[in-house]
mmCIF file of C-alpha atoms in Angstrom:
data_model
loop_
_atom_site.group_PDB
_atom_site.id
_atom_site.type_symbol
_atom_site.label_atom_id
_atom_site.label_comp_id
_atom_site.label_asym_id
_atom_site.label_seq_id
_atom_site.Cartn_x
_atom_site.Cartn_y
_atom_site.Cartn_z
ATOM 1 C CA UNK A 1 -33.963 -115.017 -20.444
ATOM 2 C CA UNK A 2 -32.088 -112.401 -18.436
ATOM 3 C CA UNK A 3 -33.903 -110.169 -16.149
ATOM 4 C CA UNK A 4 -33.491 -106.337 -16.222
ATOM 5 C CA UNK A 5 -34.571 -104.498 -12.996
ATOM 6 C CA UNK A 6 -35.813 -100.860 -13.928
ATOM 7 C CA UNK A 7 -36.009 -98.655 -10.855
ATOM 8 C CA UNK A 8 -37.572 -95.500 -12.352
ATOM 9 C CA UNK A 9 -40.154 -92.883 -11.370
ATOM 10 C CA UNK A 10 -41.078 -91.740 -14.855
ATOM 11 C CA UNK A 11 -43.965 -93.800 -16.375
ATOM 12 C CA UNK A 12 -43.088 -92.749 -19.946
ATOM 13 C CA UNK A 13 -39.391 -93.759 -19.581
ATOM 14 C CA UNK A 14 -40.501 -97.014 -17.855
ATOM 15 C CA UNK A 15 -42.703 -97.876 -20.892
ATOM 16 C CA UNK A 16 -39.802 -96.874 -23.338
ATOM 17 C CA UNK A 17 -37.296 -98.937 -21.520
ATOM 18 C CA UNK A 18 -39.635 -101.935 -21.122
ATOM 19 C CA UNK A 19 -40.404 -101.989 -24.827
ATOM 20 C CA UNK A 20 -36.702 -101.755 -25.824
ATOM 21 C CA UNK A 21 -35.520 -104.399 -23.426
ATOM 22 C CA UNK A 22 -38.471 -106.823 -24.444
ATOM 23 C CA UNK A 23 -37.620 -106.551 -28.104
ATOM 24 C CA UNK A 24 -33.993 -107.276 -27.229
ATOM 25 C CA UNK A 25 -34.905 -110.560 -25.631
ATOM 26 C CA UNK A 26 -34.697 -109.501 -21.923
ATOM 27 C CA UNK A 27 -37.408 -109.659 -19.173
ATOM 28 C CA UNK A 28 -37.916 -106.192 -17.752
ATOM 29 C CA UNK A 29 -39.177 -105.633 -14.186
ATOM 30 C CA UNK A 30 -40.256 -102.182 -13.359
ATOM 31 C CA UNK A 31 -40.398 -100.831 -9.784
ATOM 32 C CA UNK A 32 -40.773 -97.323 -8.521
ATOM 33 C CA UNK A 33 -39.391 -97.262 -5.002
ATOM 34 C CA UNK A 34 -36.569 -98.478 -2.894
ATOM 35 C CA UNK A 35 -38.390 -101.184 -0.987
ATOM 36 C CA UNK A 36 -39.804 -102.868 -4.107
ATOM 37 C CA UNK A 37 -36.338 -102.760 -5.647
ATOM 38 C CA UNK A 38 -34.777 -104.490 -2.656
ATOM 39 C CA UNK A 39 -37.493 -107.237 -2.906
ATOM 40 C CA UNK A 40 -36.893 -107.779 -6.591
ATOM 41 C CA UNK A 41 -33.214 -108.028 -6.121
ATOM 42 C CA UNK A 42 -33.544 -110.900 -3.742
ATOM 43 C CA UNK A 43 -35.362 -112.845 -6.523
ATOM 44 C CA UNK A 44 -32.811 -112.164 -9.245
ATOM 45 C CA UNK A 45 -30.505 -114.789 -10.736
ATOM 46 C CA UNK A 46 -27.043 -114.378 -12.143
ATOM 47 C CA UNK A 47 -26.984 -112.527 -15.376
ATOM 48 C CA UNK A 48 -29.464 -109.802 -14.299
ATOM 49 C CA UNK A 49 -28.780 -106.082 -14.674
ATOM 50 C CA UNK A 50 -30.171 -103.118 -12.791
ATOM 51 C CA UNK A 51 -31.039 -99.827 -14.477
ATOM 52 C CA UNK A 52 -31.704 -96.985 -12.009
ATOM 53 C CA UNK A 53 -32.751 -93.410 -11.998
ATOM 54 C CA UNK A 54 -30.618 -91.069 -10.030
ATOM 55 C CA UNK A 55 -33.509 -90.374 -7.729
ATOM 56 C CA UNK A 56 -36.758 -92.346 -7.156
ATOM 57 C CA UNK A 57 -39.367 -92.725 -4.470
ATOM 58 C CA UNK A 58 -37.719 -93.517 -1.242
ATOM 59 C CA UNK A 59 -34.185 -93.485 -2.342
ATOM 60 C CA UNK A 60 -31.400 -92.779 -4.766
ATOM 61 C CA UNK A 61 -29.106 -94.766 -6.973
ATOM 62 C CA UNK A 62 -26.228 -94.187 -4.618
ATOM 63 C CA UNK A 63 -28.186 -95.644 -1.710
ATOM 64 C CA UNK A 64 -29.353 -98.667 -3.847
ATOM 65 C CA UNK A 65 -25.644 -99.301 -4.794
ATOM 66 C CA UNK A 66 -24.565 -99.087 -1.122
ATOM 67 C CA UNK A 67 -27.296 -101.541 -0.098
ATOM 68 C CA UNK A 68 -26.257 -103.862 -2.832
ATOM 69 C CA UNK A 69 -22.680 -103.811 -1.533
ATOM 70 C CA UNK A 70 -23.694 -104.324 1.983
ATOM 71 C CA UNK A 71 -25.936 -107.362 1.114
ATOM 72 C CA UNK A 72 -23.180 -108.785 -1.165
ATOM 73 C CA UNK A 73 -25.096 -108.535 -4.387
ATOM 74 C CA UNK A 74 -22.889 -108.122 -7.463
ATOM 75 C CA UNK A 75 -25.513 -107.214 -10.081
ATOM 76 C CA UNK A 76 -24.219 -104.421 -12.451
ATOM 77 C CA UNK A 77 -26.042 -101.101 -12.080
ATOM 78 C CA UNK A 78 -26.490 -98.628 -14.843
ATOM 79 C CA UNK A 79 -27.448 -95.204 -13.720
ATOM 80 C CA UNK A 80 -29.829 -93.092 -15.877
ATOM 81 C CA UNK A 81 -28.542 -89.474 -15.709
ATOM 82 C CA UNK A 82 -29.954 -86.245 -16.818
ATOM 83 C CA UNK A 83 -27.556 -83.336 -17.296
ATOM 84 C CA UNK A 84 -24.714 -84.093 -14.878
ATOM 85 C CA UNK A 85 -21.426 -82.398 -15.542
ATOM 86 C CA UNK A 86 -18.338 -84.515 -16.206
ATOM 87 C CA UNK A 87 -17.099 -84.336 -12.487
ATOM 88 C CA UNK A 88 -20.388 -85.615 -11.204
ATOM 89 C CA UNK A 89 -20.492 -88.470 -13.770
ATOM 90 C CA UNK A 90 -17.052 -89.496 -12.513
ATOM 91 C CA UNK A 91 -18.376 -89.503 -9.069
ATOM 92 C CA UNK A 92 -21.300 -91.772 -10.099
ATOM 93 C CA UNK A 93 -19.106 -94.345 -11.728
ATOM 94 C CA UNK A 94 -15.977 -94.155 -9.494
ATOM 95 C CA UNK A 95 -17.096 -93.185 -6.003
ATOM 96 C CA UNK A 96 -20.722 -94.590 -6.114
ATOM 97 C CA UNK A 97 -19.949 -97.738 -7.998
ATOM 98 C CA UNK A 98 -22.269 -97.649 -10.974
ATOM 99 C CA UNK A 99 -20.640 -99.691 -13.744
ATOM 100 C CA UNK A 100 -21.867 -97.034 -16.469
ATOM 101 C CA UNK A 101 -24.401 -94.379 -16.990
ATOM 102 C CA UNK A 102 -27.067 -93.852 -19.651
ATOM 103 C CA UNK A 103 -28.100 -90.450 -20.595
ATOM 104 C CA UNK A 104 -31.847 -90.024 -20.331
ATOM 105 C CA UNK A 105 -32.258 -88.284 -23.591
ATOM 106 C CA UNK A 106 -30.450 -91.044 -25.359
ATOM 107 C CA UNK A 107 -32.184 -94.005 -23.705
ATOM 108 C CA UNK A 108 -33.483 -95.385 -27.036
ATOM 109 C CA UNK A 109 -29.817 -95.390 -28.455
ATOM 110 C CA UNK A 110 -27.906 -96.504 -25.412
ATOM 111 C CA UNK A 111 -30.008 -98.753 -23.267
ATOM 112 C CA UNK A 112 -29.951 -102.096 -25.151
ATOM 113 C CA UNK A 113 -26.233 -101.695 -25.968
ATOM 114 C CA UNK A 114 -25.278 -101.022 -22.327
ATOM 115 C CA UNK A 115 -27.343 -103.931 -21.003
ATOM 116 C CA UNK A 116 -25.976 -106.157 -23.534
ATOM 117 C CA UNK A 117 -22.468 -105.205 -22.536
ATOM 118 C CA UNK A 118 -23.044 -106.037 -18.765
ATOM 119 C CA UNK A 119 -25.467 -108.938 -18.895
ATOM 120 C CA UNK A 120 -23.382 -112.038 -18.136
ATOM 121 C CA UNK A 121 -23.034 -115.154 -20.431
ATOM 122 C CA UNK A 122 -26.227 -116.697 -19.004
ATOM 123 C CA UNK A 123 -28.102 -114.605 -21.528
ATOM 124 C CA UNK A 124 -29.038 -116.771 -24.511
ATOM 125 C CA UNK A 125 -28.384 -113.787 -26.742
ATOM 126 C CA UNK A 126 -25.025 -113.357 -28.425
ATOM 127 C CA UNK A 127 -23.398 -110.025 -28.756
ATOM 128 C CA UNK A 128 -22.751 -108.690 -32.268
ATOM 129 C CA UNK A 129 -19.134 -107.770 -32.699
ATOM 130 C CA UNK A 130 -17.751 -105.053 -34.834
ATOM 131 C CA UNK A 131 -17.723 -107.041 -38.069
ATOM 132 C CA UNK A 132 -20.053 -105.870 -40.835
ATOM 133 C CA UNK A 133 -22.575 -108.616 -41.575
ATOM 134 C CA UNK A 134 -22.614 -109.350 -45.261
ATOM 135 C CA UNK A 135 -25.917 -108.910 -47.109
ATOM 136 C CA UNK A 136 -27.115 -109.437 -50.623
ATOM 137 C CA UNK A 137 -29.235 -106.327 -51.418
ATOM 138 C CA UNK A 138 -28.205 -103.790 -53.941
ATOM 139 C CA UNK A 139 -28.271 -101.260 -51.115
ATOM 140 C CA UNK A 140 -25.669 -103.080 -49.198
ATOM 141 C CA UNK A 141 -23.501 -103.544 -52.285
ATOM 142 C CA UNK A 142 -23.592 -99.767 -52.745
ATOM 143 C CA UNK A 143 -22.549 -99.335 -49.113
ATOM 144 C CA UNK A 144 -19.514 -101.720 -49.658
ATOM 145 C CA UNK A 145 -18.446 -99.774 -52.590
ATOM 146 C CA UNK A 146 -18.817 -96.394 -50.724
ATOM 147 C CA UNK A 147 -16.587 -97.805 -47.810
ATOM 148 C CA UNK A 148 -13.893 -98.664 -50.248
ATOM 149 C CA UNK A 149 -13.993 -95.227 -52.090
ATOM 150 C CA UNK A 150 -14.279 -93.156 -48.911
ATOM 151 C CA UNK A 151 -11.940 -95.293 -46.921
ATOM 152 C CA UNK A 152 -9.154 -94.486 -49.382
ATOM 153 C CA UNK A 153 -9.443 -90.823 -48.660
ATOM 154 C CA UNK A 154 -9.005 -88.788 -45.384
ATOM 155 C CA UNK A 155 -12.404 -87.171 -45.715
ATOM 156 C CA UNK A 156 -14.668 -86.781 -42.610
ATOM 157 C CA UNK A 157 -17.752 -89.003 -42.952
ATOM 158 C CA UNK A 158 -21.360 -89.031 -41.498
ATOM 159 C CA UNK A 159 -23.073 -92.383 -41.696
ATOM 160 C CA UNK A 160 -26.897 -91.875 -41.709
ATOM 161 C CA UNK A 161 -29.246 -94.689 -40.568
ATOM 162 C CA UNK A 162 -31.643 -95.809 -37.914
ATOM 163 C CA UNK A 163 -30.391 -97.583 -34.747
ATOM 164 C CA UNK A 164 -29.717 -101.208 -35.094
ATOM 165 C CA UNK A 165 -28.565 -101.064 -38.660
ATOM 166 C CA UNK A 166 -24.716 -101.403 -38.034
ATOM 167 C CA UNK A 167 -23.673 -97.921 -38.358
ATOM 168 C CA UNK A 168 -20.693 -98.244 -36.100
ATOM 169 C CA UNK A 169 -19.692 -101.530 -37.989
ATOM 170 C CA UNK A 170 -19.660 -99.398 -41.225
ATOM 171 C CA UNK A 171 -17.647 -96.734 -39.526
ATOM 172 C CA UNK A 172 -14.998 -99.331 -38.463
ATOM 173 C CA UNK A 173 -14.821 -100.757 -41.880
ATOM 174 C CA UNK A 174 -14.039 -97.297 -43.327
ATOM 175 C CA UNK A 175 -11.252 -97.122 -40.860
ATOM 176 C CA UNK A 176 -9.955 -100.496 -41.839
ATOM 177 C CA UNK A 177 -9.891 -99.396 -45.446
ATOM 178 C CA UNK A 178 -7.987 -96.237 -44.588
ATOM 179 C CA UNK A 179 -4.321 -95.315 -44.307
ATOM 180 C CA UNK A 180 -4.777 -94.730 -40.596
ATOM 181 C CA UNK A 181 -4.996 -98.235 -39.358
ATOM 182 C CA UNK A 182 -1.676 -98.201 -37.588
ATOM 183 C CA UNK A 183 -2.700 -95.050 -35.726
ATOM 184 C CA UNK A 184 -5.226 -94.811 -32.875
ATOM 185 C CA UNK A 185 -8.836 -95.214 -33.061
ATOM 186 C CA UNK A 186 -11.132 -93.730 -30.297
ATOM 187 C CA UNK A 187 -14.831 -94.270 -30.138
ATOM 188 C CA UNK A 188 -16.972 -91.584 -28.383
ATOM 189 C CA UNK A 189 -20.629 -91.571 -27.555
ATOM 190 C CA UNK A 190 -21.732 -88.074 -28.255
ATOM 191 C CA UNK A 191 -24.633 -88.053 -25.885
ATOM 192 C CA UNK A 192 -23.328 -90.076 -22.989
ATOM 193 C CA UNK A 193 -20.939 -90.189 -20.165
ATOM 194 C CA UNK A 194 -17.889 -91.550 -22.086
ATOM 195 C CA UNK A 195 -17.778 -88.086 -23.589
ATOM 196 C CA UNK A 196 -15.384 -87.176 -20.897
ATOM 197 C CA UNK A 197 -11.714 -86.339 -21.494
ATOM 198 C CA UNK A 198 -9.151 -85.283 -19.003
ATOM 199 C CA UNK A 199 -9.286 -81.762 -17.574
ATOM 200 C CA UNK A 200 -6.454 -79.682 -16.156
ATOM 201 C CA UNK A 201 -7.871 -77.402 -13.500
ATOM 202 C CA UNK A 202 -4.781 -75.037 -13.982
ATOM 203 C CA UNK A 203 -5.713 -74.473 -17.573
ATOM 204 C CA UNK A 204 -7.134 -71.199 -18.705
ATOM 205 C CA UNK A 205 -9.264 -73.010 -21.209
ATOM 206 C CA UNK A 206 -12.761 -74.252 -20.482
ATOM 207 C CA UNK A 207 -13.315 -77.607 -19.119
ATOM 208 C CA UNK A 208 -15.349 -78.711 -22.121
ATOM 209 C CA UNK A 209 -12.510 -77.546 -24.444
ATOM 210 C CA UNK A 210 -9.826 -79.481 -22.432
ATOM 211 C CA UNK A 211 -11.893 -82.592 -22.361
ATOM 212 C CA UNK A 212 -12.679 -82.655 -25.993
ATOM 213 C CA UNK A 213 -9.163 -81.544 -27.050
ATOM 214 C CA UNK A 214 -7.777 -84.503 -25.107
ATOM 215 C CA UNK A 215 -9.462 -86.919 -27.550
ATOM 216 C CA UNK A 216 -7.684 -85.270 -30.495
ATOM 217 C CA UNK A 217 -4.425 -85.402 -28.681
ATOM 218 C CA UNK A 218 -4.854 -89.130 -27.952
ATOM 219 C CA UNK A 219 -5.995 -89.800 -31.472
ATOM 220 C CA UNK A 220 -3.294 -87.834 -33.287
ATOM 221 C CA UNK A 221 -2.728 -89.145 -36.774
ATOM 222 C CA UNK A 222 -5.723 -91.603 -36.285
ATOM 223 C CA UNK A 223 -9.445 -91.735 -36.340
ATOM 224 C CA UNK A 224 -12.274 -90.712 -33.920
ATOM 225 C CA UNK A 225 -15.677 -92.445 -34.352
ATOM 226 C CA UNK A 226 -18.284 -90.123 -32.915
ATOM 227 C CA UNK A 227 -21.558 -92.051 -32.371
ATOM 228 C CA UNK A 228 -25.048 -90.494 -32.421
ATOM 229 C CA UNK A 229 -23.880 -87.162 -33.533
ATOM 230 C CA UNK A 230 -27.376 -85.563 -33.199
ATOM 231 C CA UNK A 231 -26.909 -85.847 -29.433
ATOM 232 C CA UNK A 232 -24.002 -83.593 -29.369
ATOM 233 C CA UNK A 233 -25.006 -80.573 -27.145
ATOM 234 C CA UNK A 234 -24.601 -77.074 -28.572
ATOM 235 C CA UNK A 235 -21.701 -76.144 -26.264
ATOM 236 C CA UNK A 236 -19.812 -79.201 -27.412
ATOM 237 C CA UNK A 237 -20.716 -78.443 -31.035
ATOM 238 C CA UNK A 238 -19.115 -75.020 -30.656
ATOM 239 C CA UNK A 239 -15.960 -76.340 -29.125
ATOM 240 C CA UNK A 240 -15.562 -79.088 -31.692
ATOM 241 C CA UNK A 241 -16.187 -76.524 -34.443
ATOM 242 C CA UNK A 242 -13.455 -74.314 -32.978
ATOM 243 C CA UNK A 243 -10.974 -77.054 -32.765
ATOM 244 C CA UNK A 244 -11.576 -78.228 -36.422
ATOM 245 C CA UNK A 245 -11.622 -74.738 -37.959
ATOM 246 C CA UNK A 246 -8.692 -73.138 -36.005
ATOM 247 C CA UNK A 247 -6.380 -75.936 -34.891
ATOM 248 C CA UNK A 248 -6.810 -78.441 -37.985
ATOM 249 C CA UNK A 249 -5.779 -81.570 -36.033
ATOM 250 C CA UNK A 250 -4.419 -84.513 -37.882
ATOM 251 C CA UNK A 251 -7.527 -86.703 -36.988
ATOM 252 C CA UNK A 252 -10.113 -88.175 -39.207
ATOM 253 C CA UNK A 253 -13.674 -88.040 -37.772
ATOM 254 C CA UNK A 254 -16.261 -90.695 -38.684
ATOM 255 C CA UNK A 255 -19.709 -89.913 -37.309
ATOM 256 C CA UNK A 256 -22.902 -91.898 -37.080
ATOM 257 C CA UNK A 257 -26.233 -90.154 -36.962
ATOM 258 C CA UNK A 258 -29.934 -90.544 -37.161
ATOM 259 C CA UNK A 259 -31.363 -89.193 -40.366
ATOM 260 C CA UNK A 260 -33.316 -86.445 -38.459
ATOM 261 C CA UNK A 261 -29.899 -84.722 -37.974
ATOM 262 C CA UNK A 262 -30.503 -83.117 -41.367
ATOM 263 C CA UNK A 263 -33.695 -81.467 -40.066
ATOM 264 C CA UNK A 264 -32.005 -80.441 -37.036
ATOM 265 C CA UNK A 265 -29.645 -78.402 -39.256
ATOM 266 C CA UNK A 266 -32.464 -76.887 -40.999
ATOM 267 C CA UNK A 267 -34.190 -75.988 -37.732
ATOM 268 C CA UNK A 268 -30.911 -74.459 -36.509
ATOM 269 C CA UNK A 269 -30.687 -77.013 -33.708
ATOM 270 C CA UNK A 270 -27.352 -78.234 -35.042
ATOM 271 C CA UNK A 271 -24.622 -75.852 -36.344
ATOM 272 C CA UNK A 272 -24.568 -75.935 -40.068
ATOM 273 C CA UNK A 273 -20.953 -75.030 -40.370
ATOM 274 C CA UNK A 274 -20.051 -77.936 -38.095
ATOM 275 C CA UNK A 275 -22.290 -80.242 -40.117
ATOM 276 C CA UNK A 276 -20.631 -79.514 -43.346
ATOM 277 C CA UNK A 277 -17.096 -79.893 -41.838
ATOM 278 C CA UNK A 278 -18.015 -83.321 -40.610
ATOM 279 C CA UNK A 279 -20.105 -84.314 -43.739
ATOM 280 C CA UNK A 280 -17.327 -84.054 -46.357
ATOM 281 C CA UNK A 281 -18.680 -87.367 -47.517
ATOM 282 C CA UNK A 282 -21.688 -89.579 -46.311
ATOM 283 C CA UNK A 283 -23.205 -93.014 -46.457
ATOM 284 C CA UNK A 284 -26.924 -93.670 -46.055
ATOM 285 C CA UNK A 285 -28.040 -97.081 -44.649
ATOM 286 C CA UNK A 286 -31.639 -97.895 -45.373
ATOM 287 C CA UNK A 287 -33.770 -99.350 -42.516
ATOM 288 C CA UNK A 288 -34.491 -103.075 -42.579
ATOM 289 C CA UNK A 289 -38.145 -102.527 -43.594
ATOM 290 C CA UNK A 290 -36.970 -101.079 -46.819
ATOM 291 C CA UNK A 291 -34.535 -103.857 -47.678
ATOM 292 C CA UNK A 292 -36.643 -106.889 -46.673
ATOM 293 C CA UNK A 293 -34.672 -109.059 -49.312
ATOM 294 C CA UNK A 294 -31.847 -109.075 -46.707
ATOM 295 C CA UNK A 295 -33.878 -110.678 -44.090
ATOM 296 C CA UNK A 296 -33.424 -114.274 -45.095
ATOM 297 C CA UNK A 297 -29.690 -113.952 -45.262
ATOM 298 C CA UNK A 298 -29.474 -112.184 -41.942
ATOM 299 C CA UNK A 299 -31.604 -114.718 -40.244
ATOM 300 C CA UNK A 300 -29.411 -117.552 -41.703
ATOM 301 C CA UNK A 301 -26.463 -115.816 -40.275
ATOM 302 C CA UNK A 302 -28.022 -115.474 -36.909
ATOM 303 C CA UNK A 303 -29.089 -119.084 -36.919
ATOM 304 C CA UNK A 304 -25.572 -120.281 -37.849
ATOM 305 C CA UNK A 305 -24.003 -118.223 -35.026
ATOM 306 C CA UNK A 306 -26.531 -119.384 -32.457
ATOM 307 C CA UNK A 307 -25.918 -123.036 -33.447
ATOM 308 C CA UNK A 308 -22.185 -122.638 -33.135
ATOM 309 C CA UNK A 309 -22.453 -120.848 -29.700
ATOM 310 C CA UNK A 310 -24.626 -123.590 -28.318
ATOM 311 C CA UNK A 311 -22.980 -126.511 -30.010
ATOM 312 C CA UNK A 312 -26.236 -127.752 -31.678
ATOM 313 C CA UNK A 313 -27.539 -128.396 -35.105
ATOM 314 C CA UNK A 314 -28.449 -125.393 -37.133
ATOM 315 C CA UNK A 315 -32.219 -124.663 -37.498
ATOM 316 C CA UNK A 316 -33.887 -123.372 -40.489
ATOM 317 C CA UNK A 317 -36.848 -121.000 -41.272
ATOM 318 C CA UNK A 318 -39.791 -122.417 -43.285
ATOM 319 C CA UNK A 319 -41.813 -120.217 -45.748
ATOM 320 C CA UNK A 320 -44.414 -119.263 -43.152
ATOM 321 C CA UNK A 321 -41.713 -117.924 -40.762
ATOM 322 C CA UNK A 322 -40.010 -115.898 -43.538
ATOM 323 C CA UNK A 323 -43.222 -114.392 -44.522
ATOM 324 C CA UNK A 324 -44.024 -113.348 -40.959
ATOM 325 C CA UNK A 325 -40.575 -111.716 -40.720
ATOM 326 C CA UNK A 326 -41.024 -109.738 -43.891
ATOM 327 C CA UNK A 327 -44.423 -108.397 -42.725
ATOM 328 C CA UNK A 328 -43.005 -106.857 -39.590
ATOM 329 C CA UNK A 329 -41.790 -103.143 -39.640
ATOM 330 C CA UNK A 330 -38.708 -103.831 -37.538
ATOM 331 C CA UNK A 331 -38.346 -100.581 -35.604
ATOM 332 C CA UNK A 332 -35.269 -102.065 -34.032
ATOM 333 C CA UNK A 333 -33.798 -103.114 -37.412
ATOM 334 C CA UNK A 334 -31.128 -105.779 -37.520
ATOM 335 C CA UNK A 335 -30.580 -105.857 -33.735
ATOM 336 C CA UNK A 336 -34.280 -106.606 -33.190
ATOM 337 C CA UNK A 337 -34.305 -109.380 -35.955
ATOM 338 C CA UNK A 338 -31.342 -111.037 -34.192
ATOM 339 C CA UNK A 339 -33.196 -111.278 -30.992
ATOM 340 C CA UNK A 340 -36.426 -112.650 -32.582
ATOM 341 C CA UNK A 341 -34.476 -115.156 -34.541
ATOM 342 C CA UNK A 342 -32.451 -116.415 -31.637
ATOM 343 C CA UNK A 343 -35.397 -116.647 -29.319
ATOM 344 C CA UNK A 344 -37.294 -118.684 -32.011
ATOM 345 C CA UNK A 345 -34.269 -120.959 -32.376
ATOM 346 C CA UNK A 346 -34.107 -121.424 -28.550
ATOM 347 C CA UNK A 347 -37.756 -122.322 -28.258
ATOM 348 C CA UNK A 348 -38.431 -124.293 -31.490
ATOM 349 C CA UNK A 349 -38.586 -127.938 -30.689
ATOM 350 C CA UNK A 350 -37.586 -129.282 -34.056
ATOM 351 C CA UNK A 351 -35.048 -128.399 -36.851
ATOM 352 C CA UNK A 352 -37.412 -126.101 -38.551
ATOM 353 C CA UNK A 353 -38.799 -122.724 -37.341
ATOM 354 C CA UNK A 354 -42.268 -121.861 -38.449
ATOM 355 C CA UNK A 355 -44.367 -118.776 -38.044
ATOM 356 C CA UNK A 356 -45.772 -120.301 -34.718
ATOM 357 C CA UNK A 357 -42.208 -120.108 -33.222
ATOM 358 C CA UNK A 358 -41.841 -116.374 -34.136
ATOM 359 C CA UNK A 359 -42.563 -114.073 -31.163
ATOM 360 C CA UNK A 360 -42.454 -110.216 -31.851
ATOM 361 C CA UNK A 361 -42.857 -107.988 -28.940
ATOM 362 C CA UNK A 362 -45.959 -105.756 -29.056
ATOM 363 C CA UNK A 363 -44.096 -103.171 -26.931
ATOM 364 C CA UNK A 364 -42.879 -101.249 -29.827
ATOM 365 C CA UNK A 365 -42.679 -97.624 -30.855
ATOM 366 C CA UNK A 366 -45.380 -96.376 -33.280
ATOM 367 C CA UNK A 367 -45.346 -98.430 -36.418
ATOM 368 C CA UNK A 368 -43.847 -97.051 -39.698
ATOM 369 C CA UNK A 369 -46.246 -95.087 -41.691
ATOM 370 C CA UNK A 370 -44.219 -94.757 -44.900
ATOM 371 C CA UNK A 371 -46.581 -96.888 -46.827
ATOM 372 C CA UNK A 372 -49.834 -95.293 -45.629
ATOM 373 C CA UNK A 373 -51.830 -93.913 -48.530
ATOM 374 C CA UNK A 374 -51.904 -90.178 -47.930
ATOM 375 C CA UNK A 375 -50.408 -88.546 -51.145
ATOM 376 C CA UNK A 376 -52.304 -89.197 -54.289
ATOM 377 C CA UNK A 377 -49.008 -88.539 -56.331
ATOM 378 C CA UNK A 378 -47.176 -91.200 -54.403
ATOM 379 C CA UNK A 379 -49.933 -93.790 -53.608
ATOM 380 C CA UNK A 380 -49.188 -95.865 -56.719
ATOM 381 C CA UNK A 381 -45.665 -96.440 -55.756
ATOM 382 C CA UNK A 382 -46.615 -97.217 -52.157
ATOM 383 C CA UNK A 383 -49.038 -99.899 -53.275
ATOM 384 C CA UNK A 384 -46.510 -101.528 -55.551
ATOM 385 C CA UNK A 385 -43.901 -101.420 -52.798
ATOM 386 C CA UNK A 386 -46.387 -102.947 -50.287
ATOM 387 C CA UNK A 387 -47.106 -105.734 -52.715
ATOM 388 C CA UNK A 388 -43.308 -106.312 -53.208
ATOM 389 C CA UNK A 389 -42.716 -106.435 -49.440
ATOM 390 C CA UNK A 390 -45.579 -108.552 -48.501
ATOM 391 C CA UNK A 391 -45.620 -110.985 -51.347
ATOM 392 C CA UNK A 392 -49.491 -110.956 -51.713
ATOM 393 C CA UNK A 393 -52.287 -108.559 -51.965
ATOM 394 C CA UNK A 394 -53.640 -109.695 -48.532
ATOM 395 C CA UNK A 395 -50.284 -108.808 -46.928
ATOM 396 C CA UNK A 396 -50.014 -105.650 -48.912
ATOM 397 C CA UNK A 397 -53.346 -104.445 -47.534
ATOM 398 C CA UNK A 398 -52.122 -105.098 -44.065
ATOM 399 C CA UNK A 399 -48.960 -103.133 -44.577
ATOM 400 C CA UNK A 400 -51.047 -100.258 -46.090
ATOM 401 C CA UNK A 401 -53.463 -100.150 -43.273
ATOM 402 C CA UNK A 402 -56.565 -100.648 -45.356
ATOM 403 C CA UNK A 403 -59.017 -103.459 -46.311
ATOM 404 C CA UNK A 404 -58.437 -105.711 -49.283
ATOM 405 C CA UNK A 405 -61.614 -104.302 -50.896
ATOM 406 C CA UNK A 406 -60.291 -100.835 -50.524
ATOM 407 C CA UNK A 407 -56.953 -101.846 -51.861
ATOM 408 C CA UNK A 408 -58.642 -103.446 -54.931
ATOM 409 C CA UNK A 409 -60.230 -99.974 -55.591
ATOM 410 C CA UNK A 410 -56.980 -98.296 -55.286
ATOM 411 C CA UNK A 411 -55.385 -100.779 -57.713
ATOM 412 C CA UNK A 412 -58.094 -100.072 -60.251
ATOM 413 C CA UNK A 413 -57.690 -96.395 -59.777
ATOM 414 C CA UNK A 414 -53.921 -96.578 -60.360
ATOM 415 C CA UNK A 415 -54.046 -99.227 -62.989
ATOM 416 C CA UNK A 416 -52.067 -101.913 -61.077
ATOM 417 C CA UNK A 417 -52.576 -105.567 -62.194
ATOM 418 C CA UNK A 418 -52.540 -108.695 -60.095
ATOM 419 C CA UNK A 419 -48.675 -108.996 -60.571
ATOM 420 C CA UNK A 420 -48.091 -105.577 -59.057
ATOM 421 C CA UNK A 421 -47.420 -103.965 -62.347
ATOM 422 C CA UNK A 422 -48.702 -100.775 -63.887
ATOM 423 C CA UNK A 423 -50.784 -101.477 -66.990
ATOM 424 C CA UNK A 424 -50.315 -99.110 -69.778
#
């Protein structure tokens, strides 16, 4: 299991990063000062990654990078940045020697993807490519149909969904189904350092305008995939809106976004006119906890890939393992499932994986409360959904967060029989 050294002064961000990395199959090590960081580096083996704040007790990311160079260590270092301007970001990566940067406000969206990119092949995890993993649920069939219909148009698209559900893969599938496949495709992270184009200091335009305009120039006739749209700062929103409204570039924009972007528009935290220009069409991807029927197929896909990568016989899940997987809320969605499955395959001694081989990290964000009984008008549907997901009333009670006796009373109240059906 690859180690990730976190050099960070913020307790809350340390907790967040440790949880994300643990669920992704890494072993996080947290230190707060330069001396402790140096000590841990001497213990690290090939395949490790360093994630460092710009400033921490007793040092800076630049000083740590210089020490690594002096001592001959070649571990990749990702710098966690706050609100540096584009010139400073280039300095961090070019002059300092950081391999890349992570925006602090987007740690939950960028950290694991970045670490995956720079962790070496010693990691037992395999990296998911840009291919959309097939699934059997009705929801996924609807997504496939939408991809074909939307791909045939030139409409801008927003793909809504939680992290780890393959939003970028859906975006690329739309591109592959479009008439623009012979033209450029450019992928931009809305909240991170890659959102840096070229700037001409002699231009009378703002630096932000020149950098964003550069993407449209390079993608002329093609497609821009704008990831994590909700992280686009207000000034960049204004520039992007200006370019789209006044210059009408021949570029299609496919965005990915967290579902709370819609609330941001309502709260006037995201410009409504830009939102509607970008959302000429949309696709909604349900989180894994709402399409548990896909878990078995996805697990089989990951087991097949793991066996192929390691040149070993494929392992299989038994009923107890599958039940354990369906009871979990999967805050990290498909990416988290991949990591749990691969770790189970790695540690299981036989050909069959049981629930005792399944290890799910406890360092997770707050559990989903979508099934909690809190609205009498919707409680009946929540009870039925919990039974469907869990497969038994014992499991349903766990998902609902109540005792089995309390659940029995609720079933009587709402007329739900033992089979999870409403009696007339």
